[in-house]
Amino acid sequence: MQSTAFRLSPPLPSLRSPSLHSRRSGACYDAVRASAVAGSPDDVPPGLAARCFPPRRWSSVSPSSSSSSSRLRPWSGVGGFGCEREGRSRSLEARATSVPEAAGDGEKSGSVARTLELGLLFGFWYLFNIYFNIYNKQVLKVYHYPATVTMVQFAVGSVLVLFMWTFNLYKRPNVSRSQLVAIVPLAVVHTLGNLFTNMSLGKVAVSFTHTIKAMEPFFSVILSAMFLAEIPTLWVVGSLVPIVGGVALASLTEASFNWVGFWSAMASNLSNQSRNVLSKKVMVKKEESMDNITLFSIITIMSFIIQFPATCYLEGFKFTPGYFELAVSWIKC
């Protein structure tokens, strides 16, 4: 807490002569300057000190006339000096102590707001993921071309990214060539992860695909230990045991089980967690790092560029109006 102190300065040569002081009874103090100091005397502007605390002359009362030690009494008739300064001192103390409390309240409110924001983002993530998987399964049931579906999804994402950058809805990145070279492996594994997920959704039930994808923490721990040298603790390893056991039990009892859907989901786990590990390695250099939205936007555009020739090679041009009409006829049947 900052407190208000009063300082007695030595006499100035421009004030009254000592002969006048000697005619006063008792000991005298010449040119007493009282200045309110907060931490350091130099912190107070000279104009403020002169205006608030004008020069006073004080006399010392002898110890015999006071029950306690000697005290200072002003010669001038300006009243209220002690009360006024005491009130100002108390107000200064009140303001000094109230600032940390206000800062603490601001930090608490900011922490609560961030927690609510994070919870809201998790809720939207799960909600959109549920609808995405349901609609994906419905499309793949009548349109049996997972590579084409994956390419169309990347194309829509690329259009949205370019729309945001064109109309300044999000800051357009300034990416160097070295950053683009580092992002290419991320785009490759991101493309493979989405392609394998769609292949699995086309072969088995949505619930079974996501049961297999529950193995992602297992692959994340293994890849982090291999490429980031992050050795897991015994608690982490122990937490993976029920996950692996649950996936194995679900695979044995799944009615729609087939090996293509199973291995596609496992390959999706490996690809997605490789993307996460590589993303961490790319963003570890602070001087060359970029925010998550920009990184994901660039990966989406690169994935479309990679997926387009791969789709044409694997499935041909299955996105013509004739094939869409065929899919519609399958729906009506």
XYZ file of C-alpha atoms in Angstrom:
333
model
C 0.000 0.000 0.000
C 1.251 3.421 -0.838
C 1.110 5.897 2.023
C 1.361 9.667 2.196
C 4.441 11.074 3.958
C 5.354 14.611 4.990
C 8.894 15.856 4.580
C 10.599 18.766 6.329
C 13.054 20.561 4.102
C 15.886 22.874 5.253
C 15.398 26.653 5.155
C 15.653 28.470 1.892
C 17.786 31.610 1.606
C 14.947 33.621 0.071
C 12.754 33.474 3.205
C 12.783 35.628 6.330
C 16.017 36.476 8.086
C 17.127 34.638 11.226
C 16.895 37.846 13.271
C 13.154 37.847 12.937
C 13.018 34.257 14.015
C 15.006 34.953 17.136
C 12.311 37.297 18.410
C 9.907 34.415 18.532
C 9.656 32.409 21.725
C 10.937 28.895 21.541
C 12.838 27.112 18.829
C 11.874 27.934 15.247
C 11.866 26.020 11.984
C 12.466 28.075 8.853
C 10.566 27.424 5.642
C 8.906 24.181 6.472
C 7.784 22.632 3.236
C 5.311 19.813 3.546
C 5.014 17.702 0.452
C 2.843 14.681 -0.135
C 5.111 11.945 -1.364
C 3.854 8.677 -2.861
C 6.735 6.249 -2.871
C 9.377 8.842 -3.846
C 9.486 12.632 -3.314
C 10.415 13.196 -6.925
C 7.111 11.690 -8.113
C 5.096 14.776 -7.167
C 5.087 17.626 -9.713
C 6.492 20.891 -8.302
C 3.350 22.839 -9.227
C 1.132 20.359 -7.416
C 3.272 20.354 -4.283
C 3.351 24.154 -4.163
C -0.385 24.454 -4.697
C -1.447 21.789 -2.219
C 1.199 22.372 0.436
C 2.282 26.068 0.570
C 5.238 27.022 2.746
C 4.374 27.154 6.491
C 6.319 28.122 9.566
C 6.014 26.005 12.616
C 6.953 26.403 16.265
C 7.944 23.654 18.571
C 5.981 23.290 21.794
C 8.103 22.436 24.767
C 7.754 18.972 26.263
C 6.500 20.421 29.513
C 3.329 21.779 27.903
C 2.466 18.491 26.274
C 1.766 15.149 27.773
C 3.694 13.451 25.030
C 6.698 14.363 22.940
C 7.164 17.742 21.282
C 4.881 18.527 18.409
C 4.686 21.148 15.648
C 2.097 23.911 15.610
C 1.625 26.357 12.703
C 2.170 30.087 13.293
C -0.233 31.076 10.542
C -3.934 31.056 11.055
C -4.704 28.735 8.188
C -6.946 26.145 9.735
C -7.884 22.659 8.753
C -4.386 21.713 7.603
C -4.193 18.518 9.561
C -7.794 17.455 8.923
C -7.669 18.298 5.233
C -4.379 16.523 4.633
C -5.473 13.592 6.764
C -8.620 13.269 4.680
C -6.602 13.404 1.483
C -4.173 10.837 2.853
C -7.023 8.493 3.712
C -8.552 8.972 0.279
C -5.217 8.198 -1.326
C -4.910 5.064 0.783
C -8.447 4.010 -0.140
C -7.744 4.428 -3.821
C -4.429 2.591 -3.592
C -6.014 -0.408 -1.904
C -9.054 -0.539 -4.152
C -7.073 -0.965 -7.405
C -5.817 -4.545 -6.725
C -9.329 -5.631 -5.735
C -10.751 -4.271 -8.994
C -7.965 -5.965 -10.961
C -8.680 -9.247 -9.202
C -12.374 -8.989 -10.022
C -11.494 -8.295 -13.665
C -9.247 -11.360 -13.815
C -11.956 -13.550 -12.289
C -14.605 -12.332 -14.716
C -12.199 -12.813 -17.622
C -11.448 -16.376 -16.497
C -15.147 -17.212 -16.221
C -15.793 -15.745 -19.681
C -12.979 -17.809 -21.208
C -14.301 -20.960 -19.549
C -17.799 -20.344 -20.875
C -16.426 -19.633 -24.335
C -14.424 -22.867 -24.320
C -17.469 -24.867 -23.191
C -19.574 -23.267 -25.927
C -16.987 -24.152 -28.565
C -16.930 -27.754 -27.375
C -20.723 -27.879 -27.584
C -20.770 -26.550 -31.164
C -17.975 -28.925 -32.103
C -19.939 -31.985 -30.948
C -23.184 -30.711 -32.470
C -21.699 -30.025 -35.902
C -19.740 -33.281 -35.799
C -22.933 -35.261 -35.176
C -24.745 -33.661 -38.105
C -21.682 -34.011 -40.335
C -21.426 -37.752 -39.718
C -25.146 -38.363 -40.180
C -25.328 -36.478 -43.478
C -22.064 -38.024 -44.618
C -23.445 -41.496 -44.066
C -26.669 -40.649 -45.908
C -24.716 -39.343 -48.906
C -22.328 -42.298 -49.018
C -25.209 -44.790 -48.901
C -26.479 -43.564 -52.294
C -23.296 -42.083 -53.731
C -20.570 -44.696 -53.336
C -17.588 -42.485 -54.145
C -15.776 -41.509 -50.939
C -12.883 -39.834 -52.771
C -15.268 -37.583 -54.698
C -17.207 -36.728 -51.533
C -13.956 -35.835 -49.785
C -12.874 -33.630 -52.691
C -16.208 -31.772 -52.697
C -15.898 -31.151 -48.961
C -12.421 -29.658 -49.422
C -13.718 -27.566 -52.343
C -16.507 -26.080 -50.219
C -14.046 -25.350 -47.415
C -11.648 -23.659 -49.828
C -14.435 -21.442 -51.175
C -15.353 -20.350 -47.653
C -11.715 -19.580 -46.817
C -11.242 -17.497 -49.961
C -14.512 -15.689 -49.228
C -13.267 -14.723 -45.752
C -9.941 -13.488 -47.072
C -11.485 -11.597 -49.991
C -13.977 -9.628 -47.897
C -11.593 -9.203 -44.920
C -13.755 -11.280 -42.604
C -10.481 -12.729 -41.359
C -6.973 -11.397 -41.757
C -5.304 -12.553 -44.947
C -2.057 -14.338 -44.030
C 1.370 -13.446 -45.308
C 2.936 -16.887 -45.669
C 6.545 -17.442 -46.629
C 7.813 -20.214 -48.880
C 9.444 -22.031 -45.971
C 6.122 -22.097 -44.120
C 4.329 -23.509 -47.163
C 6.935 -26.260 -47.471
C 6.448 -27.128 -43.801
C 2.636 -27.206 -44.181
C 2.617 -29.611 -47.163
C 3.062 -32.764 -44.981
C 0.203 -31.534 -42.779
C -2.030 -31.187 -45.830
C -1.138 -34.704 -47.020
C -2.013 -36.427 -43.738
C -5.099 -34.217 -43.365
C -6.292 -35.340 -46.794
C -5.657 -38.995 -45.976
C -7.454 -38.705 -42.650
C -10.633 -37.326 -44.199
C -10.510 -39.797 -47.087
C -10.121 -42.825 -44.804
C -12.920 -41.571 -42.551
C -15.324 -41.328 -45.490
C -14.258 -44.759 -46.717
C -15.043 -46.218 -43.296
C -18.388 -44.434 -43.090
C -19.326 -45.895 -46.455
C -18.595 -49.456 -45.321
C -19.759 -49.701 -41.691
C -22.172 -47.973 -39.339
C -21.442 -44.463 -38.097
C -21.356 -45.652 -34.506
C -18.768 -48.325 -35.269
C -16.554 -45.877 -37.197
C -16.463 -43.519 -34.246
C -15.944 -46.378 -31.848
C -12.762 -47.179 -33.752
C -11.839 -43.493 -33.841
C -11.904 -43.517 -30.035
C -8.423 -45.026 -30.396
C -7.030 -41.609 -31.391
C -5.487 -40.944 -27.937
C -3.564 -44.211 -28.266
C -1.990 -43.117 -31.552
C -1.410 -39.626 -30.197
C 0.652 -40.955 -27.286
C 2.701 -43.243 -29.538
C 3.430 -40.603 -32.171
C 4.267 -37.957 -29.543
C 6.787 -40.332 -27.993
C 8.304 -41.132 -31.406
C 8.543 -37.641 -32.929
C 8.316 -35.198 -30.005
C 10.187 -37.252 -27.361
C 7.249 -36.879 -24.958
C 7.408 -39.991 -22.802
C 3.970 -40.791 -21.306
C 3.563 -41.336 -17.593
C 2.213 -44.518 -16.057
C -1.114 -42.778 -15.427
C -1.473 -41.972 -19.134
C -0.578 -45.507 -20.171
C -3.033 -46.903 -17.625
C -5.828 -44.691 -18.952
C -5.304 -46.119 -22.458
C -5.889 -49.717 -21.364
C -9.712 -49.471 -21.018
C -9.913 -47.556 -24.310
C -8.080 -50.254 -26.254
C -10.023 -53.001 -24.506
C -13.368 -51.309 -25.192
C -12.607 -50.881 -28.902
C -11.529 -54.530 -29.186
C -14.723 -55.712 -27.466
C -16.912 -53.481 -29.677
C -15.194 -54.780 -32.818
C -15.833 -58.393 -31.866
C -19.550 -57.793 -31.257
C -20.264 -55.347 -34.126
C -22.927 -56.627 -36.537
C -21.770 -54.456 -39.452
C -18.096 -55.308 -39.015
C -15.908 -55.665 -42.085
C -12.169 -55.349 -42.465
C -12.241 -52.519 -44.991
C -14.253 -50.294 -42.676
C -12.126 -51.301 -39.665
C -8.746 -50.630 -41.258
C -9.987 -47.433 -42.888
C -10.984 -46.093 -39.465
C -7.625 -47.150 -38.006
C -5.773 -45.462 -40.870
C -7.861 -42.360 -40.220
C -6.718 -42.398 -36.580
C -3.091 -42.650 -37.628
C -3.415 -39.866 -40.209
C -5.267 -37.412 -37.970
C -2.883 -37.842 -35.061
C 0.086 -37.475 -37.389
C -1.408 -34.157 -38.458
C -1.695 -33.051 -34.834
C 1.900 -33.972 -34.030
C 3.237 -32.306 -37.164
C 1.153 -29.201 -36.444
C 2.796 -28.919 -33.055
C 6.234 -29.137 -34.645
C 5.331 -26.475 -37.217
C 3.950 -24.019 -34.662
C 6.759 -24.415 -32.123
C 8.840 -21.646 -33.774
C 7.273 -18.444 -32.487
C 8.847 -16.197 -35.082
C 7.395 -18.308 -37.928
C 4.210 -19.572 -36.306
C 0.653 -18.717 -37.311
C -2.686 -18.941 -35.581
C -4.814 -22.079 -35.723
C -7.495 -20.700 -38.050
C -4.954 -19.542 -40.627
C -3.105 -22.852 -40.467
C -6.294 -24.871 -40.924
C -7.414 -22.618 -43.784
C -4.171 -23.130 -45.683
C -4.304 -26.880 -45.020
C -7.858 -27.018 -46.423
C -6.858 -25.317 -49.687
C -3.778 -27.531 -50.052
C -5.871 -30.638 -49.373
C -8.237 -29.724 -52.198
C -5.287 -29.276 -54.549
C -3.935 -32.696 -53.520
C -7.287 -34.480 -53.541
C -8.463 -33.303 -56.968
C -5.954 -35.283 -59.105
C -6.156 -38.236 -56.700
C -9.947 -38.330 -57.104
C -9.719 -38.181 -60.870
C -7.259 -41.083 -60.797
C -9.166 -43.256 -58.289
C -12.794 -42.662 -59.292
C -12.745 -40.559 -62.442
C -15.163 -37.711 -63.041
C -17.985 -38.949 -60.849
C -19.174 -35.443 -60.018
C -20.952 -34.748 -63.303
C -24.731 -34.048 -63.437
C -25.346 -37.536 -64.809
C -23.904 -39.198 -61.714
C -25.848 -36.861 -59.446
C -29.061 -37.801 -61.252
C -28.164 -41.461 -60.761
C -27.761 -40.847 -57.040
C -31.158 -39.152 -56.940
C -32.743 -42.131 -58.655
C -31.194 -44.416 -56.052
C -32.719 -42.278 -53.308
C -36.180 -42.552 -54.890
C -35.854 -46.302 -55.133
